[in-house]
């Protein structure tokens, strides 16, 4: 492993002096905000441009601790607008792109697939076109990094795990759109020689996640003693990774990954939904000073998600052996930190759960 770290150090020095302008898309969202924070703090020599349309999931409050730093720049804009993207790239001549902007919630994709095709597919191709144009004469030391999901691989049975070579078999409009964007990224590498890299990660958890996703939604509902809508029998399995571990993996792959390659990222941490929900109830009840088991009766089994993938599991051997990355945050530590953050950041939760969110919640859950 020693040689990996020495090589990393040398390559990093090289990049720090060569790479200057990095575009991060979706930097006001959940994972994007952690990536922006990491890059702004760790690489003061880089100028970090956060491009975000500030949809319901984008929130500049996620970045108040770094938004005054001189190497941070925010641009409000929509990746679906090809003309705007082209001009932006011509103006700034970015050296690298880390592309996280997406419609990311499976349930919303079932209700409204078109948004997912526009942002996840058309938006990604707009970015690829713009990068291709500005790097056409010199793609040396440039990098287009596309952040994707394990959901493109489909669903597993009781055993096995997704490898980078696992054939794509997406089941939801969300994962089909992400799969399509992955194919375009590879096609631009193979056809035009664009220096691309892709990673496919499992479920993230941590601070700043919009509370329509399982964990923040359930923390908020437990706190307010509202029903916890468990889809189907609650036996679906997800692999959970702390969001800062994902951000560190992205840093590693961005700097050291090989062009044209794909890297799987996972937490080695599989949970059945019902088990992680019971664990969450135990921790939140304890932190709220309620007797053990108080919130268990809130569990409410509801109609299953259509096309609900049974199990995801990641084989991240390639990332470990090639680039030396492994998750660092133990689940018990990350989980406690996550719960503490949502309980301490009541104002953040209240802000994002007011207004349009209320309509969304009724539409999604009232008929279940
Ligand atoms: P998120 O929904 O929290 O954030 C998405 C961000 O993209 C928001 O800030 C939003 O405003 C922005 N955005 C949406 N449409 C846009 C557009 N048309 N133009 C510009 N900006 C736009 O998502 P997340 O959970 O942080 O996921 C980020 C990326 O990571 C996505 O590509 C997702 O597919 C991928 N991913 C997520 C997970 C997870 O567990 N959350 C796991 C693996 C991969
Ligand atoms: O695997 C990576 C993916 O993880 C990312 O690509 C997605 O962007 C991200 O949203 C996440 O997708 P999931 O569908 O797995 O996450 P979600 O939090 O929506 O659901 C997690 C599990 O919990 C899933 O099996 C569905 C279930 N669930 C979810 C909600 C919102 C419920 O049982 N009840 C709920 O109310």
Coordinates of C-alpha atoms and ligand atoms in Angstrom, one line a residue:
X1 CA 0.0 0.0 0.0
X2 CA 3.0 2.3 0.7
X3 CA 3.7 2.9 -3.0
X4 CA 0.1 3.9 -3.6
X5 CA 0.4 6.7 -1.1
X6 CA 3.8 7.9 -2.4
X7 CA 2.5 7.9 -6.0
X8 CA -0.7 9.8 -4.8
X9 CA 1.4 12.5 -3.2
X10 CA 3.5 13.1 -6.3
X11 CA 0.5 13.1 -8.6
X12 CA -1.4 15.5 -6.2
X13 CA 1.5 18.0 -6.2
X14 CA 1.4 17.9 -9.9
X15 CA -2.4 18.5 -10.1
X16 CA -2.4 21.3 -7.5
X17 CA -0.2 23.4 -9.7
X18 CA -1.8 22.4 -13.0
X19 CA -5.5 22.2 -12.2
X20 CA -7.1 25.5 -11.4
X21 CA -10.7 25.8 -12.2
X22 CA -13.0 23.0 -11.1
X23 CA -16.7 23.0 -11.9
X24 CA -18.8 21.0 -9.4
X25 CA -22.5 20.6 -10.5
X26 CA -25.2 20.1 -7.9
X27 CA -23.0 21.5 -5.2
X28 CA -25.9 22.8 -3.2
X29 CA -27.5 19.4 -2.8
X30 CA -26.8 16.7 -0.3
X31 CA -23.6 15.0 -1.5
X32 CA -22.5 17.9 -3.7
X33 CA -22.3 20.3 -0.6
X34 CA -20.0 17.9 1.1
X35 CA -17.8 17.6 -2.0
X36 CA -17.7 21.4 -2.4
X37 CA -16.7 21.9 1.3
X38 CA -14.0 19.3 1.0
X39 CA -12.5 20.7 -2.1
X40 CA -12.7 24.4 -1.0
X41 CA -11.0 23.6 2.3
X42 CA -8.5 21.1 1.1
X43 CA -7.4 22.8 -2.1
X44 CA -7.1 26.5 -1.5
X45 CA -5.2 26.7 -4.9
X46 CA -8.2 25.5 -6.8
X47 CA -11.1 27.8 -7.8
X48 CA -14.3 25.8 -7.1
X49 CA -17.3 26.8 -9.2
X50 CA -20.5 25.4 -7.8
X51 CA -23.2 25.3 -10.5
X52 CA -26.6 24.5 -9.2
X53 CA -30.2 25.3 -10.4
X54 CA -31.4 25.4 -6.7
X55 CA -34.3 23.0 -7.3
X56 CA -36.3 21.9 -4.2
X57 CA -33.2 19.7 -3.3
X58 CA -30.6 22.5 -3.6
X59 CA -30.0 24.6 -0.6
X60 CA -27.3 27.2 -0.2
X61 CA -27.7 27.0 3.6
X62 CA -25.7 23.8 3.2
X63 CA -22.6 25.9 2.5
X64 CA -22.7 28.9 4.8
X65 CA -19.5 27.8 6.5
X66 CA -17.5 28.1 3.3
X67 CA -19.3 30.5 1.0
X68 CA -17.2 33.5 1.9
X69 CA -13.9 31.7 1.1
X70 CA -12.0 33.4 -1.8
X71 CA -11.7 30.2 -3.8
X72 CA -15.5 29.5 -3.8
X73 CA -17.8 30.7 -6.5
X74 CA -21.5 30.0 -6.9
X75 CA -23.3 30.1 -10.2
X76 CA -27.1 29.6 -10.4
X77 CA -28.0 27.8 -13.6
X78 CA -29.7 24.9 -15.2
X79 CA -27.6 22.2 -16.9
X80 CA -30.6 21.5 -19.2
X81 CA -29.9 24.8 -21.0
X82 CA -27.2 23.8 -23.5
X83 CA -26.5 27.3 -24.7
X84 CA -25.9 28.6 -21.2
X85 CA -23.6 25.7 -20.4
X86 CA -21.6 26.2 -23.6
X87 CA -21.1 29.9 -22.8
X88 CA -20.2 29.1 -19.2
X89 CA -17.5 26.7 -20.3
X90 CA -16.1 29.1 -22.9
X91 CA -16.0 31.9 -20.3
X92 CA -14.3 29.9 -17.5
X93 CA -12.3 27.3 -19.4
X94 CA -12.7 24.7 -16.6
X95 CA -9.9 22.2 -16.1
X96 CA -12.1 19.7 -14.4
X97 CA -15.7 18.8 -13.9
X98 CA -17.3 16.9 -11.1
X99 CA -20.8 16.3 -12.1
X100 CA -23.3 15.6 -9.3
X101 CA -26.4 17.6 -10.4
X102 CA -29.3 15.3 -10.9
X103 CA -32.9 14.6 -10.1
X104 CA -32.1 11.9 -7.4
X105 CA -35.3 10.6 -5.8
X106 CA -36.7 7.3 -7.1
X107 CA -40.3 8.1 -5.9
X108 CA -40.3 11.4 -7.7
X109 CA -39.1 9.7 -10.9
X110 CA -42.0 7.3 -10.7
X111 CA -44.4 10.3 -10.4
X112 CA -42.7 12.4 -13.1
X113 CA -40.1 10.7 -15.2
X114 CA -39.6 13.5 -17.8
X115 CA -37.7 15.8 -15.3
X116 CA -35.3 13.0 -14.8
X117 CA -34.7 12.6 -18.5
X118 CA -34.1 16.3 -19.0
X119 CA -31.7 16.8 -16.1
X120 CA -30.0 13.4 -15.8
X121 CA -29.6 12.6 -19.5
X122 CA -29.9 15.9 -21.5
X123 CA -28.1 17.9 -18.8
X124 CA -25.2 15.4 -18.7
X125 CA -24.9 15.4 -22.5
X126 CA -24.8 19.3 -22.5
X127 CA -21.9 19.2 -20.1
X128 CA -20.1 16.5 -22.1
X129 CA -20.5 18.6 -25.3
X130 CA -19.2 21.7 -23.6
X131 CA -16.2 20.0 -22.2
X132 CA -15.5 18.3 -25.5
X133 CA -15.5 21.7 -27.2
X134 CA -13.2 23.5 -24.8
X135 CA -10.8 20.6 -24.5
X136 CA -10.7 19.6 -28.2
X137 CA -7.2 20.8 -28.8
X138 CA -5.7 19.9 -25.4
X139 CA -7.4 17.3 -23.2
X140 CA -4.2 16.7 -21.2
X141 CA -4.7 16.8 -17.4
X142 CA -8.3 17.5 -17.9
X143 CA -11.0 15.4 -16.3
X144 CA -14.8 14.9 -16.6
X145 CA -15.9 13.0 -13.5
X146 CA -19.5 11.7 -13.6
X147 CA -21.1 10.7 -10.3
X148 CA -23.5 7.8 -10.6
X149 CA -25.3 5.2 -8.6
X150 CA -25.4 1.5 -7.8
X151 CA -29.0 1.5 -8.9
X152 CA -28.0 1.2 -12.6
X153 CA -27.0 -2.4 -12.0
X154 CA -30.6 -3.3 -10.9
X155 CA -31.4 -5.7 -8.1
X156 CA -29.6 -8.5 -6.4
X157 CA -31.0 -11.7 -4.8
X158 CA -29.9 -12.9 -1.3
X159 CA -26.2 -13.1 -2.3
X160 CA -23.6 -11.5 -4.5
X161 CA -22.6 -7.9 -5.1
X162 CA -22.3 -5.4 -8.0
X163 CA -18.9 -5.3 -9.7
X164 CA -17.9 -2.7 -12.3
X165 CA -18.5 -5.3 -14.9
X166 CA -22.0 -6.2 -13.8
X167 CA -24.4 -5.6 -16.8
X168 CA -26.8 -2.6 -16.4
X169 CA -30.4 -3.5 -15.6
X170 CA -32.1 -0.3 -14.2
X171 CA -35.7 -0.6 -13.0
X172 CA -36.9 2.9 -12.1
X173 CA -37.1 5.9 -14.4
X174 CA -34.4 7.4 -12.1
X175 CA -31.9 4.6 -12.5
X176 CA -32.7 4.3 -16.2
X177 CA -31.9 8.0 -16.6
X178 CA -28.7 7.6 -14.6
X179 CA -27.8 4.5 -16.7
X180 CA -28.3 6.4 -19.9
X181 CA -26.1 9.2 -18.7
X182 CA -23.4 6.7 -17.8
X183 CA -23.6 5.3 -21.3
X184 CA -23.2 8.8 -22.8
X185 CA -20.1 9.5 -20.6
X186 CA -18.5 6.2 -21.8
X187 CA -19.5 6.9 -25.4
X188 CA -17.8 10.4 -25.3
X189 CA -14.7 8.8 -23.9
X190 CA -14.6 6.0 -26.6
X191 CA -15.7 8.2 -29.5
X192 CA -14.1 11.6 -28.8
X193 CA -11.3 10.6 -26.4
X194 CA -12.9 12.8 -23.6
X195 CA -11.0 12.1 -20.4
X196 CA -13.8 10.8 -18.3
X197 CA -14.2 8.7 -15.2
X198 CA -17.3 7.4 -13.5
X199 CA -18.2 6.1 -10.0
X200 CA -21.2 4.2 -8.9
X201 CA -22.0 4.5 -5.2
X202 CA -24.5 3.0 -2.8
X203 CA -26.9 4.8 -0.4
X204 CA -25.4 7.8 1.4
X205 CA -26.5 9.0 4.8
X206 CA -25.4 12.1 6.8
X207 CA -26.2 15.7 7.4
X208 CA -28.0 17.9 4.8
X209 CA -30.0 15.2 3.0
X210 CA -33.4 16.4 1.8
X211 CA -36.0 14.8 4.1
X212 CA -37.9 12.9 1.5
X213 CA -35.2 10.2 1.6
X214 CA -35.6 7.4 4.1
X215 CA -33.4 8.4 7.0
X216 CA -34.0 12.2 7.3
X217 CA -37.7 11.6 6.6
X218 CA -37.9 9.1 9.4
X219 CA -35.9 11.1 11.9
X220 CA -38.2 14.1 11.3
X221 CA -41.3 11.9 11.6
X222 CA -40.1 10.2 14.8
X223 CA -39.4 13.6 16.3
X224 CA -43.0 14.7 15.5
X225 CA -44.5 11.3 16.4
X226 CA -45.8 10.9 12.8
X227 CA -46.3 7.6 11.0
X228 CA -43.2 5.9 9.5
X229 CA -44.3 4.7 6.1
X230 CA -42.4 1.4 5.4
X231 CA -42.7 0.3 1.8
X232 CA -43.9 -3.3 1.4
X233 CA -42.6 -5.7 4.1
X234 CA -39.5 -3.6 4.9
X235 CA -37.2 -6.4 3.7
X236 CA -35.4 -4.5 1.0
X237 CA -31.6 -4.2 1.6
X238 CA -29.5 -1.2 1.1
X239 CA -25.7 -0.6 1.6
X240 CA -25.2 2.6 3.6
X241 CA -22.1 4.8 3.3
X242 CA -21.4 8.0 5.4
X243 CA -21.5 11.0 3.0
X244 CA -18.1 12.3 4.0
X245 CA -16.6 8.9 3.1
X246 CA -18.2 9.3 -0.4
X247 CA -16.8 12.8 -0.7
X248 CA -13.3 11.4 0.1
X249 CA -13.7 8.7 -2.5
X250 CA -14.7 11.3 -5.0
X251 CA -11.6 13.3 -4.2
X252 CA -9.4 10.2 -4.6
X253 CA -11.0 9.1 -7.9
X254 CA -11.0 12.7 -9.3
X255 CA -7.2 13.0 -8.8
X256 CA -6.0 9.4 -9.2
X257 CA -8.6 7.4 -11.2
X258 CA -7.7 6.3 -14.6
X259 CA -9.3 7.8 -17.7
X260 CA -12.2 5.7 -19.1
X261 CA -12.6 3.7 -16.0
X262 CA -15.5 3.0 -13.6
X263 CA -15.1 2.6 -9.8
X264 CA -17.7 1.2 -7.5
X265 CA -18.0 2.9 -4.1
X266 CA -19.7 1.2 -1.1
X267 CA -19.9 1.1 2.6
X268 CA -19.7 -2.7 3.1
X269 CA -22.7 -2.1 5.4
X270 CA -25.9 -3.8 4.4
X271 CA -29.1 -3.3 6.3
X272 CA -32.7 -4.5 5.8
X273 CA -34.9 -1.4 5.8
X274 CA -36.9 -2.6 8.8
X275 CA -33.7 -3.2 10.8
X276 CA -32.2 0.2 10.1
X277 CA -35.5 1.8 10.9
X278 CA -35.7 0.0 14.3
X279 CA -32.1 1.1 15.0
X280 CA -33.0 4.6 14.2
X281 CA -36.0 4.5 16.5
X282 CA -33.9 3.2 19.3
X283 CA -31.3 6.1 18.9
X284 CA -33.7 8.9 18.3
X285 CA -36.0 7.9 21.2
X286 CA -33.0 7.8 23.5
X287 CA -31.7 11.2 22.3
X288 CA -35.1 12.7 22.8
X289 CA -35.3 11.2 26.3
X290 CA -38.2 9.0 25.5
X291 CA -38.5 5.5 27.0
X292 CA -37.1 2.7 24.8
X293 CA -39.6 1.6 22.1
X294 CA -41.8 4.7 22.3
X295 CA -41.8 5.2 18.6
X296 CA -42.1 1.6 17.4
X297 CA -45.9 1.8 17.0
X298 CA -45.3 4.6 14.4
X299 CA -44.1 1.9 12.0
X300 CA -46.8 1.7 9.3
X301 CA -46.5 -0.8 6.4
X302 CA -47.7 0.9 3.2
X303 CA -48.0 -0.1 -0.5
X304 CA -44.7 -1.0 -1.9
X305 CA -42.7 1.2 -4.3
X306 CA -43.4 0.2 -7.9
X307 CA -40.4 -1.8 -9.3
X308 CA -38.8 -1.7 -5.8
X309 CA -35.2 -3.2 -6.1
X310 CA -34.8 -5.9 -3.4
X311 CA -31.1 -5.6 -2.6
X312 CA -28.1 -3.6 -3.5
X313 CA -24.5 -4.5 -2.4
X314 CA -21.2 -3.2 -3.7
X315 CA -18.0 -4.8 -4.4
X316 CA -15.5 -1.9 -4.1
X317 CA -12.3 -4.1 -4.3
X318 CA -11.1 -2.2 -7.4
X319 CA -11.1 1.2 -5.6
X320 CA -9.3 -0.3 -2.6
X321 CA -6.6 -2.2 -4.5
X322 CA -6.0 0.4 -7.2
X323 CA -6.4 3.7 -5.3
X324 CA -6.2 2.7 -1.7
X325 CA -9.7 4.1 -0.7
X326 CA -11.8 2.5 2.1
X327 CA -14.6 3.9 4.2
X328 CA -13.3 5.4 7.4
X329 CA -16.4 6.3 9.4
X330 CA -17.8 3.4 11.4
X331 CA -21.5 3.0 11.0
X332 CA -22.3 3.5 14.7
X333 CA -20.3 6.7 14.7
X334 CA -21.8 8.1 11.4
X335 CA -25.3 7.1 12.4
X336 CA -25.1 8.9 15.8
X337 CA -23.6 12.0 14.1
X338 CA -26.4 12.0 11.5
X339 CA -29.1 11.8 14.1
X340 CA -27.4 14.5 16.2
X341 CA -27.2 16.8 13.2
X342 CA -30.9 16.6 12.3
X343 CA -32.0 17.0 15.9
X344 CA -29.6 20.0 16.4
X345 CA -30.5 21.7 13.1
X346 CA -34.2 22.1 13.6
X347 CA -34.3 25.4 11.6
X348 CA -32.7 23.7 8.6
X349 CA -35.3 21.0 8.7
X350 CA -38.2 23.4 9.3
X351 CA -37.0 25.5 6.3
X352 CA -36.9 22.7 3.9
X353 CA -40.1 21.0 5.1
X354 CA -42.3 24.0 4.7
X355 CA -44.0 25.3 1.6
X356 CA -43.9 23.0 -1.5
X357 CA -42.7 20.1 0.6
X358 CA -46.0 19.9 2.4
X359 CA -47.9 19.4 -0.9
X360 CA -45.3 16.8 -2.0
X361 CA -45.8 14.9 1.2
X362 CA -49.6 14.7 0.9
X363 CA -49.4 13.7 -2.7
X364 CA -46.9 10.8 -2.0
X365 CA -48.3 9.4 1.2
X366 CA -52.0 10.3 1.6
X367 CA -53.2 7.4 -0.6
X368 CA -50.8 4.8 0.7
Ligands
LIG1 P1 -29.7 15.9 -4.3 O1 -31.1 15.7 -4.9 O2 -29.6 16.1 -2.8 O3 -29.0 17.1 -5.0 C1 -29.0 17.3 -6.4 C2 -28.5 18.8 -6.7 O4 -28.6 19.0 -8.1 C3 -29.4 19.8 -6.0 O5 -28.6 20.8 -5.4 C4 -30.2 20.4 -7.2 O6 -30.6 21.8 -7.0 C5 -29.2 20.2 -8.3 N1 -29.9 20.1 -9.6 C6 -31.0 19.4 -10.0 N2 -31.3 19.6 -11.3 C7 -30.4 20.5 -11.8 C8 -30.3 21.1 -13.0 N3 -31.1 20.8 -14.0 N4 -29.3 22.0 -13.2 C9 -28.4 22.3 -12.2 N5 -28.5 21.7 -10.9 C10 -29.5 20.8 -10.7 O7 -28.9 14.6 -4.8 P2 -27.7 13.8 -4.0 O8 -28.4 12.8 -3.2 O9 -26.8 14.8 -3.4 O10 -27.0 13.1 -5.2 C11 -26.0 13.7 -6.0 C12 -25.5 12.8 -7.1 O11 -25.1 11.6 -6.5 C13 -26.6 12.4 -8.1 O12 -26.1 12.4 -9.4 C14 -27.1 11.0 -7.6 O13 -27.5 10.3 -8.7 C15 -25.8 10.5 -7.1 N6 -25.9 9.5 -6.0 C16 -26.6 9.7 -4.9 C17 -26.6 8.8 -3.9 C18 -27.4 9.0 -2.6 O14 -27.5 8.1 -1.8 N7 -28.0 10.2 -2.4 C19 -25.9 7.6 -4.0 C20 -25.2 7.4 -5.2 C21 -25.2 8.3 -6.2
LIG2 O1 -28.4 3.3 -4.0 C1 -28.1 4.7 -4.3 C2 -29.4 5.5 -4.3 O2 -29.8 5.6 -3.0 C3 -29.2 6.9 -5.0 O3 -28.8 6.7 -6.3 C4 -30.5 7.7 -4.9 O4 -30.3 9.0 -5.4 C5 -30.9 7.8 -3.4 O5 -32.1 8.5 -3.3 C6 -31.0 6.4 -2.8 O6 -32.1 5.7 -3.4 P1 -33.1 4.7 -2.5 O7 -34.3 4.6 -3.3 O8 -32.4 3.5 -2.1 O9 -33.3 5.7 -1.3 P2 -34.6 6.1 -0.4 O10 -34.1 6.9 0.8 O11 -35.6 6.7 -1.2 O12 -35.1 4.7 0.1 C7 -34.3 3.8 0.8 C8 -35.1 2.5 1.1 O13 -36.2 2.8 2.0 C9 -35.7 2.0 -0.2 O14 -35.7 0.6 -0.1 C10 -37.2 2.5 -0.1 C11 -37.4 2.6 1.4 N1 -38.4 3.6 1.8 C12 -38.1 4.9 1.4 C13 -39.0 5.9 1.8 C14 -38.7 7.4 1.3 C15 -39.5 3.3 2.6 O15 -39.7 2.2 3.0 N2 -40.3 4.4 3.0 C16 -40.1 5.7 2.6 O16 -40.9 6.5 2.9

